[in-house]
Coordinates of C-alpha atoms in Angstrom, one line a residue:
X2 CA 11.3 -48.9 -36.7
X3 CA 12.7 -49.5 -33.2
X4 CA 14.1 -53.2 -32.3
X5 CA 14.9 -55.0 -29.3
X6 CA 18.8 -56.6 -29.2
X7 CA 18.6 -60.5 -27.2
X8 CA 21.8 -61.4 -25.9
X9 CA 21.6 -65.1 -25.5
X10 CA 24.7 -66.3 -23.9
X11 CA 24.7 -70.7 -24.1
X12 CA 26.9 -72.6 -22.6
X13 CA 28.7 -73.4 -25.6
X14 CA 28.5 -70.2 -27.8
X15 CA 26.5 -66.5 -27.9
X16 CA 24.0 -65.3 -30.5
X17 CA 22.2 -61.6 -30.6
X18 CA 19.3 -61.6 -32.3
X19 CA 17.6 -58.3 -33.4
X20 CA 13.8 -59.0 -32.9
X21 CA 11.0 -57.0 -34.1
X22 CA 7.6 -55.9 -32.3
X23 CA 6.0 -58.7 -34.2
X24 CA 8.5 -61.3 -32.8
X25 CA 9.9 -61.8 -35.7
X26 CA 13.8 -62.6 -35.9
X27 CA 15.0 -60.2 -38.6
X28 CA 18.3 -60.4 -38.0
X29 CA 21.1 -62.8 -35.9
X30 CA 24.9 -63.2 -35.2
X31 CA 26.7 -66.4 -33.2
X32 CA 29.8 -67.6 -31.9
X33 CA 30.7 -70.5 -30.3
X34 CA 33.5 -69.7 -27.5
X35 CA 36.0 -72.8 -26.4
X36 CA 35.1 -75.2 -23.7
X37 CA 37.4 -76.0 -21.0
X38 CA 38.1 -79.6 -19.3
X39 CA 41.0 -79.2 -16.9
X40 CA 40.2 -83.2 -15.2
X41 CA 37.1 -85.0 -15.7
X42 CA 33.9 -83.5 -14.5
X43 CA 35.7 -80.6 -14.3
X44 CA 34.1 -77.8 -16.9
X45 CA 35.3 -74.3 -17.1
X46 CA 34.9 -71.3 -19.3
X47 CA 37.0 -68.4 -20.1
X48 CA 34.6 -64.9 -19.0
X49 CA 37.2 -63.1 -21.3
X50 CA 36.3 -65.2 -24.2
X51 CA 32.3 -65.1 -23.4
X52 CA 33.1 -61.5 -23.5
X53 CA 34.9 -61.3 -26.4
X54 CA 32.2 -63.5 -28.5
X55 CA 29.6 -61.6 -27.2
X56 CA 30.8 -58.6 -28.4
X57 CA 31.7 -59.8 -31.6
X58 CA 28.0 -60.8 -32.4
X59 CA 26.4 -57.2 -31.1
X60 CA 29.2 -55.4 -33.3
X61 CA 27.8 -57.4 -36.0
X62 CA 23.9 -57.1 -35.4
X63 CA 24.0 -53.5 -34.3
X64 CA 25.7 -52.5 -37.6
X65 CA 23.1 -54.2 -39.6
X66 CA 20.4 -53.0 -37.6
X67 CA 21.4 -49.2 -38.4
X68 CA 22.3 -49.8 -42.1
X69 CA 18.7 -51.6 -42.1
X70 CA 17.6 -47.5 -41.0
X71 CA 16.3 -49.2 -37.4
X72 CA 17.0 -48.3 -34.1
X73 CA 17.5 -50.0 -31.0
X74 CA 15.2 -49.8 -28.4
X75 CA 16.9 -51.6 -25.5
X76 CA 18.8 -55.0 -24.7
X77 CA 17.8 -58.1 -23.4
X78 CA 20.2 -60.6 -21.7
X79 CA 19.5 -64.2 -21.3
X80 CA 22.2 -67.0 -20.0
X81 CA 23.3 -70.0 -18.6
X82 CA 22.4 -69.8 -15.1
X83 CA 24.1 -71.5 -12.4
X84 CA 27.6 -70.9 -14.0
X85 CA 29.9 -68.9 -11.7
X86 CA 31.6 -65.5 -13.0
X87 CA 34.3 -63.8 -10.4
X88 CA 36.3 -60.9 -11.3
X89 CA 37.8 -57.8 -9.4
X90 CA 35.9 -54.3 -9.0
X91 CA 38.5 -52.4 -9.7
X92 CA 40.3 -53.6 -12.3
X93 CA 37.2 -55.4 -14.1
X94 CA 39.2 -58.4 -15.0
X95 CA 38.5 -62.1 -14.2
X96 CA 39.8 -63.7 -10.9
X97 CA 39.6 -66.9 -12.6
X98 CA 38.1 -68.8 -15.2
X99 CA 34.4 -69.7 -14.8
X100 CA 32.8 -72.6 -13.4
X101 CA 30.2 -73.9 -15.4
X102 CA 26.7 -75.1 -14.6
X103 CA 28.3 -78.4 -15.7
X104 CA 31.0 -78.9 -13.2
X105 CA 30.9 -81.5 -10.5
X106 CA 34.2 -80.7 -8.7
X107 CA 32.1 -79.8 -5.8
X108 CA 30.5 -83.5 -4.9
X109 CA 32.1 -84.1 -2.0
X110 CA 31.6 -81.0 -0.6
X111 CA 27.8 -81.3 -1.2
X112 CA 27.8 -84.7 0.3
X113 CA 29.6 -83.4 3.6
X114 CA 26.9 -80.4 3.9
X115 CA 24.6 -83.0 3.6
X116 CA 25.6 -85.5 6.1
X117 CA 25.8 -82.3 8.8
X118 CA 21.8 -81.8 7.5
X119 CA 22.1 -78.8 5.9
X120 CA 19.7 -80.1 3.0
X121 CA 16.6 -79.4 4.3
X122 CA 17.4 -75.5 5.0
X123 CA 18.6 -75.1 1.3
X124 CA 15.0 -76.8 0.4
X125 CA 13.2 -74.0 2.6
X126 CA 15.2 -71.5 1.4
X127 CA 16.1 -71.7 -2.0
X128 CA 14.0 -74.3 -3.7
X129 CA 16.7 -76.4 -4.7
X130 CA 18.5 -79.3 -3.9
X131 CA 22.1 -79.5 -2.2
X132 CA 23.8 -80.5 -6.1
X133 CA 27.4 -78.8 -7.2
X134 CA 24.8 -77.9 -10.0
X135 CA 24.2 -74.8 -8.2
X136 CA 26.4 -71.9 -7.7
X137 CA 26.9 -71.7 -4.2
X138 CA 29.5 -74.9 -3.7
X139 CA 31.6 -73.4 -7.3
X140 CA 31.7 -70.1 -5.0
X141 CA 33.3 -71.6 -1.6
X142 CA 35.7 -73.6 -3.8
X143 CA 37.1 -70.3 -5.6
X144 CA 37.3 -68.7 -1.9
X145 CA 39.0 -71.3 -0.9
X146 CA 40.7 -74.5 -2.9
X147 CA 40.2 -71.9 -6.0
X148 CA 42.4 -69.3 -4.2
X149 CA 40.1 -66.1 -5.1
X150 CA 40.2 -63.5 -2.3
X151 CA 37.2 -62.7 -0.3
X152 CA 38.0 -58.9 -0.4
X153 CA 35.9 -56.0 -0.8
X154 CA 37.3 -56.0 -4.5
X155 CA 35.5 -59.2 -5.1
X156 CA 32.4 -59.4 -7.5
X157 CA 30.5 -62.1 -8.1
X158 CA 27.7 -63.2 -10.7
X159 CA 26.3 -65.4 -12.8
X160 CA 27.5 -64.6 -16.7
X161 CA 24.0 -62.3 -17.2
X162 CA 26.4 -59.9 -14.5
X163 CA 29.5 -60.3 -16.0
X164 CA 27.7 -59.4 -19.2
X165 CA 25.7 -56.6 -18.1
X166 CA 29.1 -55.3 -16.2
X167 CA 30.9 -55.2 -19.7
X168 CA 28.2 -53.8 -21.6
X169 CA 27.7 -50.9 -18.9
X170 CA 31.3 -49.8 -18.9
X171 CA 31.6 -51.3 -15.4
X172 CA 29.1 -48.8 -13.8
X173 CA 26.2 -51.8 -13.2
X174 CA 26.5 -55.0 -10.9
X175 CA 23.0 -56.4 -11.1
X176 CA 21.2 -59.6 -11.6
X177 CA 17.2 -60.6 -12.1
X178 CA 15.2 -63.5 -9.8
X179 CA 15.2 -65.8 -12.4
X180 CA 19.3 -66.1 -12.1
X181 CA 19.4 -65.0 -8.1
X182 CA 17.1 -68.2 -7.8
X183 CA 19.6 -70.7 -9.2
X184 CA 22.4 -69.5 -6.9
X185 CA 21.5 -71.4 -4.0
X186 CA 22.1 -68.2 -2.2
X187 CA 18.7 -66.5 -2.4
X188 CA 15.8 -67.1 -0.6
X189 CA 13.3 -67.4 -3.2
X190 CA 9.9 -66.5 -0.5
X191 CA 11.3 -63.1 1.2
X192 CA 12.9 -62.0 -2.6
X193 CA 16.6 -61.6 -1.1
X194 CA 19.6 -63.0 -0.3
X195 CA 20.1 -65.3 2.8
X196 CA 22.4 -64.1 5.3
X197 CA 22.4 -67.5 6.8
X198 CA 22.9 -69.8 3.5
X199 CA 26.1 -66.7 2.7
X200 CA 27.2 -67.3 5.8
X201 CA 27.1 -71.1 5.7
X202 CA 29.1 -71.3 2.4
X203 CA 31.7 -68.5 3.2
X204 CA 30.4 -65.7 0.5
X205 CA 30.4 -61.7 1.7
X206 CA 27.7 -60.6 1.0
X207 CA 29.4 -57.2 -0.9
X208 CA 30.2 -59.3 -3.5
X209 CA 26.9 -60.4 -4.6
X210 CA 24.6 -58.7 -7.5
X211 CA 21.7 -56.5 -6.5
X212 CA 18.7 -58.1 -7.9
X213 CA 16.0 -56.7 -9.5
X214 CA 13.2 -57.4 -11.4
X215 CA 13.4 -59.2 -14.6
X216 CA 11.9 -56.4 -16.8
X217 CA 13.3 -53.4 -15.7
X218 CA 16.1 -51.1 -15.5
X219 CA 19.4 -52.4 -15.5
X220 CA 21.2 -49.8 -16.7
X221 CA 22.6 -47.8 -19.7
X222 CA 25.2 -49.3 -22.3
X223 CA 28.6 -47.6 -22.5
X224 CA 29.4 -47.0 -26.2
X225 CA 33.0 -47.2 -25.8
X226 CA 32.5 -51.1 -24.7
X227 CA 29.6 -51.7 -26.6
X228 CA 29.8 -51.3 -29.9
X229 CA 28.8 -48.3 -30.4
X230 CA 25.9 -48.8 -28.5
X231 CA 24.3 -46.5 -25.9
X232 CA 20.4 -48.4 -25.1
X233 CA 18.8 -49.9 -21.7
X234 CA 19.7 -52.8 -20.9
X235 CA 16.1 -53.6 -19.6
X236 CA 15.6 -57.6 -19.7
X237 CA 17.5 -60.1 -17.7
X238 CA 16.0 -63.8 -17.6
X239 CA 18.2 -67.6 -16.8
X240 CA 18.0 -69.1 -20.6
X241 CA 14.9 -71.5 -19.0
X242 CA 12.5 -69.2 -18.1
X243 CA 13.2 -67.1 -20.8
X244 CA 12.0 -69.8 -22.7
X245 CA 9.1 -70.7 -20.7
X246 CA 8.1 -67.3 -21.2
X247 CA 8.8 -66.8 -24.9
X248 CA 6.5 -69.9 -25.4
X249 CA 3.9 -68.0 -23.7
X250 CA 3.4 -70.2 -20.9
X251 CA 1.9 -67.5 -18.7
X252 CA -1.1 -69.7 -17.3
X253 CA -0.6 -72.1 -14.5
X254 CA 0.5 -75.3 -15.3
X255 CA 1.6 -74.3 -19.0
X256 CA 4.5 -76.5 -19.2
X257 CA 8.0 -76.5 -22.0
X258 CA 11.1 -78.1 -22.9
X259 CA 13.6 -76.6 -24.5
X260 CA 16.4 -79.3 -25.9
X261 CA 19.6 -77.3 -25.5
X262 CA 23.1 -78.6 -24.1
X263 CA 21.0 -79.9 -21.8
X264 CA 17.1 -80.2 -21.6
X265 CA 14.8 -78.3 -18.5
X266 CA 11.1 -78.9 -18.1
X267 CA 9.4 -76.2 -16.5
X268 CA 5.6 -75.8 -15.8
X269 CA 4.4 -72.5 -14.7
X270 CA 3.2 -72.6 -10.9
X271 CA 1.8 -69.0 -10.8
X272 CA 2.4 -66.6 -7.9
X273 CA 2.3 -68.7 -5.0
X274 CA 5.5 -70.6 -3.4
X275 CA 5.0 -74.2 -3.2
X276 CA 6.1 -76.4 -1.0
X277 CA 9.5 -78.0 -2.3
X278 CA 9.2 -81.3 -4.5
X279 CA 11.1 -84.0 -4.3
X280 CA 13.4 -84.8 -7.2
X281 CA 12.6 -81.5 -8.7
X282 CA 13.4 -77.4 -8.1
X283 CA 11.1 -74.8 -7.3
X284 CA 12.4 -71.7 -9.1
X285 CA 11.5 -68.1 -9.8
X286 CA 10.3 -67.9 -13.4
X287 CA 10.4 -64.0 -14.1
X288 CA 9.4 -60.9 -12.1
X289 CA 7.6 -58.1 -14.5
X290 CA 7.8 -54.7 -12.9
X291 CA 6.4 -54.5 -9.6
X292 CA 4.0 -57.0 -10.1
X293 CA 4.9 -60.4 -7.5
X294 CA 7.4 -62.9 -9.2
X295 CA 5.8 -66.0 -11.0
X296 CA 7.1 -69.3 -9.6
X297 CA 8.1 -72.5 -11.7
X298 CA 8.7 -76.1 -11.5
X299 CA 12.0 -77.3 -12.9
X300 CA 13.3 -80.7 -13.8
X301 CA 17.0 -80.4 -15.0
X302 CA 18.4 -82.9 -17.3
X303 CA 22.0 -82.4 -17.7
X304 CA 23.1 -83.9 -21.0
X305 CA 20.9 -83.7 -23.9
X306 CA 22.7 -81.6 -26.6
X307 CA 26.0 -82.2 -25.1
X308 CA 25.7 -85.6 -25.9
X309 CA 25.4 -84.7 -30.2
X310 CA 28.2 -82.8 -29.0
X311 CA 30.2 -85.8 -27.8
X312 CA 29.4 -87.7 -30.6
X313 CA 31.0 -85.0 -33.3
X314 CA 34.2 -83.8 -31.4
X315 CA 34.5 -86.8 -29.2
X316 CA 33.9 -89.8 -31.2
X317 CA 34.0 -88.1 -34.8
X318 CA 30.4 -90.2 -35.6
X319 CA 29.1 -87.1 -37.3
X320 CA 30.8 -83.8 -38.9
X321 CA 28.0 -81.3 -38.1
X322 CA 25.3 -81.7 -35.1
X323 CA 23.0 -81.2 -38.2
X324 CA 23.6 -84.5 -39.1
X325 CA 21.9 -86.3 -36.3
X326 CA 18.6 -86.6 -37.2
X327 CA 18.9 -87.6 -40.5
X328 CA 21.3 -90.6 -39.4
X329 CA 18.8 -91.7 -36.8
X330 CA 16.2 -91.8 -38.9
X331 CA 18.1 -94.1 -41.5
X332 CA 17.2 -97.2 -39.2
X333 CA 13.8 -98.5 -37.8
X334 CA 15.1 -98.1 -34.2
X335 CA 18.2 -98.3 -31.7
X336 CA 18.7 -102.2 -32.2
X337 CA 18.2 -102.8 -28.7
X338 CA 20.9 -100.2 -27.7
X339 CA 20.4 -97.5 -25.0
X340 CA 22.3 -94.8 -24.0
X341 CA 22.6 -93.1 -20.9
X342 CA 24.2 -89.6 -21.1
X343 CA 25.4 -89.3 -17.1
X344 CA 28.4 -87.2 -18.6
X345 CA 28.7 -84.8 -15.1
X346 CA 26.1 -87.0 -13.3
X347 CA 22.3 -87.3 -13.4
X348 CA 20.0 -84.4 -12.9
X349 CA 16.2 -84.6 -12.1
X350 CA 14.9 -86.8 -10.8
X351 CA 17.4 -88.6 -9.7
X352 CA 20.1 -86.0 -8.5
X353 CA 23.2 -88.6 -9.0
X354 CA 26.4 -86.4 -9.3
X355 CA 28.3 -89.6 -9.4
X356 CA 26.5 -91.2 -12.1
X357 CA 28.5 -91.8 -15.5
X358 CA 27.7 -92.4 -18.7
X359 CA 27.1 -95.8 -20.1
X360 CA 26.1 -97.6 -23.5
X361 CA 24.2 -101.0 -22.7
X362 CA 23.1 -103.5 -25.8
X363 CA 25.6 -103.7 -28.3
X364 CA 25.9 -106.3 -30.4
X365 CA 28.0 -107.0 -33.6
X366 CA 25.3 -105.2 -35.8
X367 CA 25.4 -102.4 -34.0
X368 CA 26.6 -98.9 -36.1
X369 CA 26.8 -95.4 -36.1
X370 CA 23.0 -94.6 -37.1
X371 CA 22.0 -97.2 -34.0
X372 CA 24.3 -95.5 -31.7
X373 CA 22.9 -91.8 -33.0
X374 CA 19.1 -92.7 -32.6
X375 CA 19.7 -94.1 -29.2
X376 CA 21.3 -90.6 -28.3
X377 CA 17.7 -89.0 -29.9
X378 CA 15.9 -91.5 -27.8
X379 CA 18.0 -90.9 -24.6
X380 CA 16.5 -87.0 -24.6
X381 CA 13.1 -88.2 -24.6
X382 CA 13.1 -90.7 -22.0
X383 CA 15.4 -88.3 -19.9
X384 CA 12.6 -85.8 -20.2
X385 CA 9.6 -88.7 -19.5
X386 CA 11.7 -89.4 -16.2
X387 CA 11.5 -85.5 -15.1
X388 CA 7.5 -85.1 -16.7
X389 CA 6.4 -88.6 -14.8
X390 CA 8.0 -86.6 -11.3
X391 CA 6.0 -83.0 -12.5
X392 CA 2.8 -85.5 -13.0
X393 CA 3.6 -87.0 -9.4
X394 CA 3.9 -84.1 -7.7
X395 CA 1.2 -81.8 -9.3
X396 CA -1.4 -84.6 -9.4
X397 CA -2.3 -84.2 -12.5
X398 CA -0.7 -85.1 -15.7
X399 CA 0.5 -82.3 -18.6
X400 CA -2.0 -81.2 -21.4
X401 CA 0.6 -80.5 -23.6
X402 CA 4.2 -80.0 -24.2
X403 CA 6.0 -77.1 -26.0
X404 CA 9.1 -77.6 -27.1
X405 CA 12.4 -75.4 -28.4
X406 CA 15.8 -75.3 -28.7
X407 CA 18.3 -76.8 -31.4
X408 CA 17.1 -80.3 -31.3
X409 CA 13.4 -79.6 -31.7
X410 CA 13.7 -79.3 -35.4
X411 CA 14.1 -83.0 -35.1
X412 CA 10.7 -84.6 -35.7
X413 CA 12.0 -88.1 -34.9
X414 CA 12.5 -86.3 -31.7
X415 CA 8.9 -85.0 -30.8
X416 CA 7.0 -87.9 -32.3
X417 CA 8.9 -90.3 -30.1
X418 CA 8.4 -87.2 -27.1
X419 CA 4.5 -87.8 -28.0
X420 CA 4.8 -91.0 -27.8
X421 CA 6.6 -91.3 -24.6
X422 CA 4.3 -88.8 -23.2
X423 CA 0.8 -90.0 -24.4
X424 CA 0.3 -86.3 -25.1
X425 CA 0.8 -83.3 -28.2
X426 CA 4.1 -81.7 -28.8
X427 CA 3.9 -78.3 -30.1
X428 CA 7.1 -76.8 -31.6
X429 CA 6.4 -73.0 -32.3
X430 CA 7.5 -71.3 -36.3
X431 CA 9.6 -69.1 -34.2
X432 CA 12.4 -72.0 -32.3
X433 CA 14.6 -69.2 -30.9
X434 CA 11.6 -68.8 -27.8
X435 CA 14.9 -68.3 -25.3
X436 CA 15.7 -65.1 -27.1
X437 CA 12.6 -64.0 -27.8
X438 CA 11.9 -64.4 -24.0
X439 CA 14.5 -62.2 -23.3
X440 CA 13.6 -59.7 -25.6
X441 CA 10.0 -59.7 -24.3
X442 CA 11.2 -58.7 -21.1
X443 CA 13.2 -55.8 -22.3
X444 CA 10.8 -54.5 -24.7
X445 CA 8.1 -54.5 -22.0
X446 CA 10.4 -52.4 -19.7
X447 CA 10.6 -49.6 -22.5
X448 CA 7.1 -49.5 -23.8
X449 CA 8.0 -52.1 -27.4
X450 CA 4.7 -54.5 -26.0
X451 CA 2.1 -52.9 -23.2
X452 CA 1.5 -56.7 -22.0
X453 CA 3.0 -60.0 -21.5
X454 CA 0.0 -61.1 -23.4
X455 CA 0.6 -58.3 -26.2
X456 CA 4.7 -59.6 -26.7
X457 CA 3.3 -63.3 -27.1
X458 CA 0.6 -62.7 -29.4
X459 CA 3.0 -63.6 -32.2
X460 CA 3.5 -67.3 -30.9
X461 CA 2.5 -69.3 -34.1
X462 CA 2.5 -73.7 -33.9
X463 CA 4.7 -74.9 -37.0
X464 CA 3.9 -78.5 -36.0
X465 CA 2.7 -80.5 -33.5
X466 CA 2.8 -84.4 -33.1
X467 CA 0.6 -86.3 -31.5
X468 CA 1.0 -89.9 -30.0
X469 CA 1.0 -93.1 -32.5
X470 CA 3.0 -95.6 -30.9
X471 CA 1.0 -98.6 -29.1
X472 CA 1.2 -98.5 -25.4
X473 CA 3.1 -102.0 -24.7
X474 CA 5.6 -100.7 -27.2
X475 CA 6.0 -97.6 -24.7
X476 CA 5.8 -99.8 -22.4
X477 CA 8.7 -102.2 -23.3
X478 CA 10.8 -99.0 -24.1
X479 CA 10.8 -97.4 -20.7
X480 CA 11.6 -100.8 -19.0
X481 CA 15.0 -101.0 -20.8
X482 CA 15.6 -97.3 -20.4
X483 CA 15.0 -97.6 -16.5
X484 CA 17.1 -101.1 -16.6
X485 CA 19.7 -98.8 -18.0
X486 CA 19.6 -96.1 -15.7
X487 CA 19.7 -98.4 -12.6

């Protein structure tokens, strides 16, 4: 039996999976890599260390995949997005550490380009909005406060590049729409990069990834530098619209969440290229083949996970992120608590890189268990904020949410998501829907699934909640939520 390898590189660790042509998850290795806080707001990663964690979880899957008698059939990457990867073409190493989707060292200079009105072009252009979220400000601050050379030895990608560079012995230097699209370099109508937007943010263009299409040829692995391995890497996809499309979303207005280190909505838009909408991103969902790319509506939420996070490493409230929803659940509600999680800002819909994080309501009574449901609640009123803009903007409101990623197994978390909503939250048996997205693609590229239809046929609901709370209760609860965020 042949299996597809997902590569899903996170922001705070890597897992490969090795997934059947069922969609089943037979087999998985992780590692969590260090995170990297040089002054506040500043976030960095080490690409050595992704590297090195990345290869430690293939070594580990591949080798039980051949004692298991299978073989692998290709490779599928998915990855944080926006985070910024340099490193030199000839030597292959890092120019400096990564800049993480996270980082917010590049306010100011967003601010500046937006007071000389380059906003609106970006908008056009790329479907985004002028944020240090994006790649394109992290780039011009390597070239120039960051000290990287803008030589012809220069590469540059997002960490699906860097990975697939590794993996390929060097030999490949590609990237797929879904990642091109969060760059803030590419024009996301004419499928290429902009000469102007390059130009206006001091990149070369010969340092940039070719992209193409998200199921597809990549290229072949180098055994030598991956362990052992020598299979297509076929499937690229952003860690989002892997997910939307591992949940099956392929109709129009088909909408997810997936509750990572931080949370992204995304509703499926279909082939046509919307106008932009404000408070949210227009992005490229996936491109299968030759067929035309499929277009998405994003809201971002920055801190979701990161904030469970927080509360084990930074404040020592927990041991493992496990305990969460357990502790939450020990008390009726947040005793009047709330808990904004502006860690690096606010992200859709309000687009606030200087917004910090703040705790508002405590009172003597106040414990640990308060303090951990109002970090539970905080992730679905973060993601009623972005739906409300989706419902706004689309005109209509969603039928349904799915829902994935580590803090989905909550179920305080998606009845209090259905309640906030006023609609059913469906979490599928299969939660790892980023990796299985990933491994969609790349299986399709090699003949594993004839159809995007055929790959999702194996989506299966293990629960869905539907809405129980009274609507002044809502009500009540999204009035001191919006209190707080003001």
């Amino acid at each position: 039996m042949a299996v597809v390898l997902s590569i899903d590189a996170g922001t705070s660790g890597i897992r490969t999976l090795a997934i059947d042509e069922h969609g089943r998850v037979l087999r998985s290795s992780s590692r969590e890599f260090p995170q990297h806080f040089p002054r506040p707001g500043w976030v960095e990663h080490d690409a050595d260390e992704i590297w090195d964690a990345t290869l430690a979880t293939l070594a580990e899957v591949a080798r039980a995949t051949e004692a298991a008698g299978e073989s692998v059939a290709s490779i599928g990457i998915t990855n944080q997005r926006e985070t910024v990867v340099v490193w030199s073409r000839r030597t292959g190493r890092p120019l400096h550490r990564a800049i993480v989707w996270q980082d917010r060292r590049t306010a100011a200079d967003c601010d500046a380009r937006r007071a000389a009105g380059l906003e609106p072009l970006i908008r056009r252009r790329t479907g985004l909005v002028l944020d240090p979220y994006f790649s394109a400000t992290k780039l011009a601050w390597l070239l120039t406060e960051g000290g990287v050379d803008a030589s012809p030895d220069l590469a540059f990608g997002t960490v699906d590049s860097w990975l697939l560079h590794q993996l390929t012995g060097g030999r490949e230097h590609a990237t797929d729409p879904s990642n091109a699209s969060r760059t803030m370099l590419y024009d996301i109508g004419a499928l290429a990069w902009s000469s102007e937007l390059c130009a206006e943010f001091g990149v070369p263009e010969s340092c940039l990834p070719e992209v193409r299409p998200s199921s597809g040829q990549f290229g072949v692995t180098d055994p030598e530098a991956a362990a052992g391995l020598s299979v297509p890497v076929s499937g690229i996809a952003g860690d989002q619209q892997a997910a939307l499309f591992g949940q099956a979303c392929f109709e129009p207005g088909m909408a997810k969440n997936t509750y990572g280190t931080g949370s992204f909505v995304l509703v499926n838009l279909g082939p046509s290229l919307p106008e932009p909408t404000e408070g949210l991103l227009t992005t490229i969902a996936w491109q299968v083949g030759t067929s035309p790319p499929m277009y998405a509506m994003e809201g971002a939420i920055f801190v979701t996970g990161a904030a469970i996070q927080w509360l084990r490493d930074g404040l020592g409230i927990i041991a493992d992120a496990a305990e969460i929803g357990p502790l939450a659940e020990s008390v009726p509600d947040c005793g009047g608590v709330s808990f904004v999680p502006a860690f690096t800002g606010m992200g859709s819909p309000y687009w606030d890189p200087y917004a910090r994080g703040t705790i508002l309501g405590i009172t003597r009574g106040i414990g640990r268990a308060h303090l951990a449901r109002a970090v539970v609640e905080s992730m679905a009123y973060q993601t009623r904020d972005v739906v409300d803009a989706v419902a706004a903007a689309a005109g209509t409101r969603l039928a349904e949410l799915r829902v994935d990623g580590g803090a989905s197994v909550m179920n305080l978390l998606c009845q209090f998501q259905a309640d906030l909503l006023g609609v059913t939250v469906r979490r599928p048996a299969v939660q790892e829907t980023t990796a299985l997205g990933a491994a969609y693609l790349a299986g399709l590229a090699v003949g594993v699934w004839k159809t995007p239809a055929e790959a999702a046929d194996a989506w299966t609901e293990e629960a869905s909640f539907t809405p129980s709370m009274a609507e002044e209760q809502v009500e009540a609860g999204l009035a001191t939520w919006r209190r707080a965020v003001e």
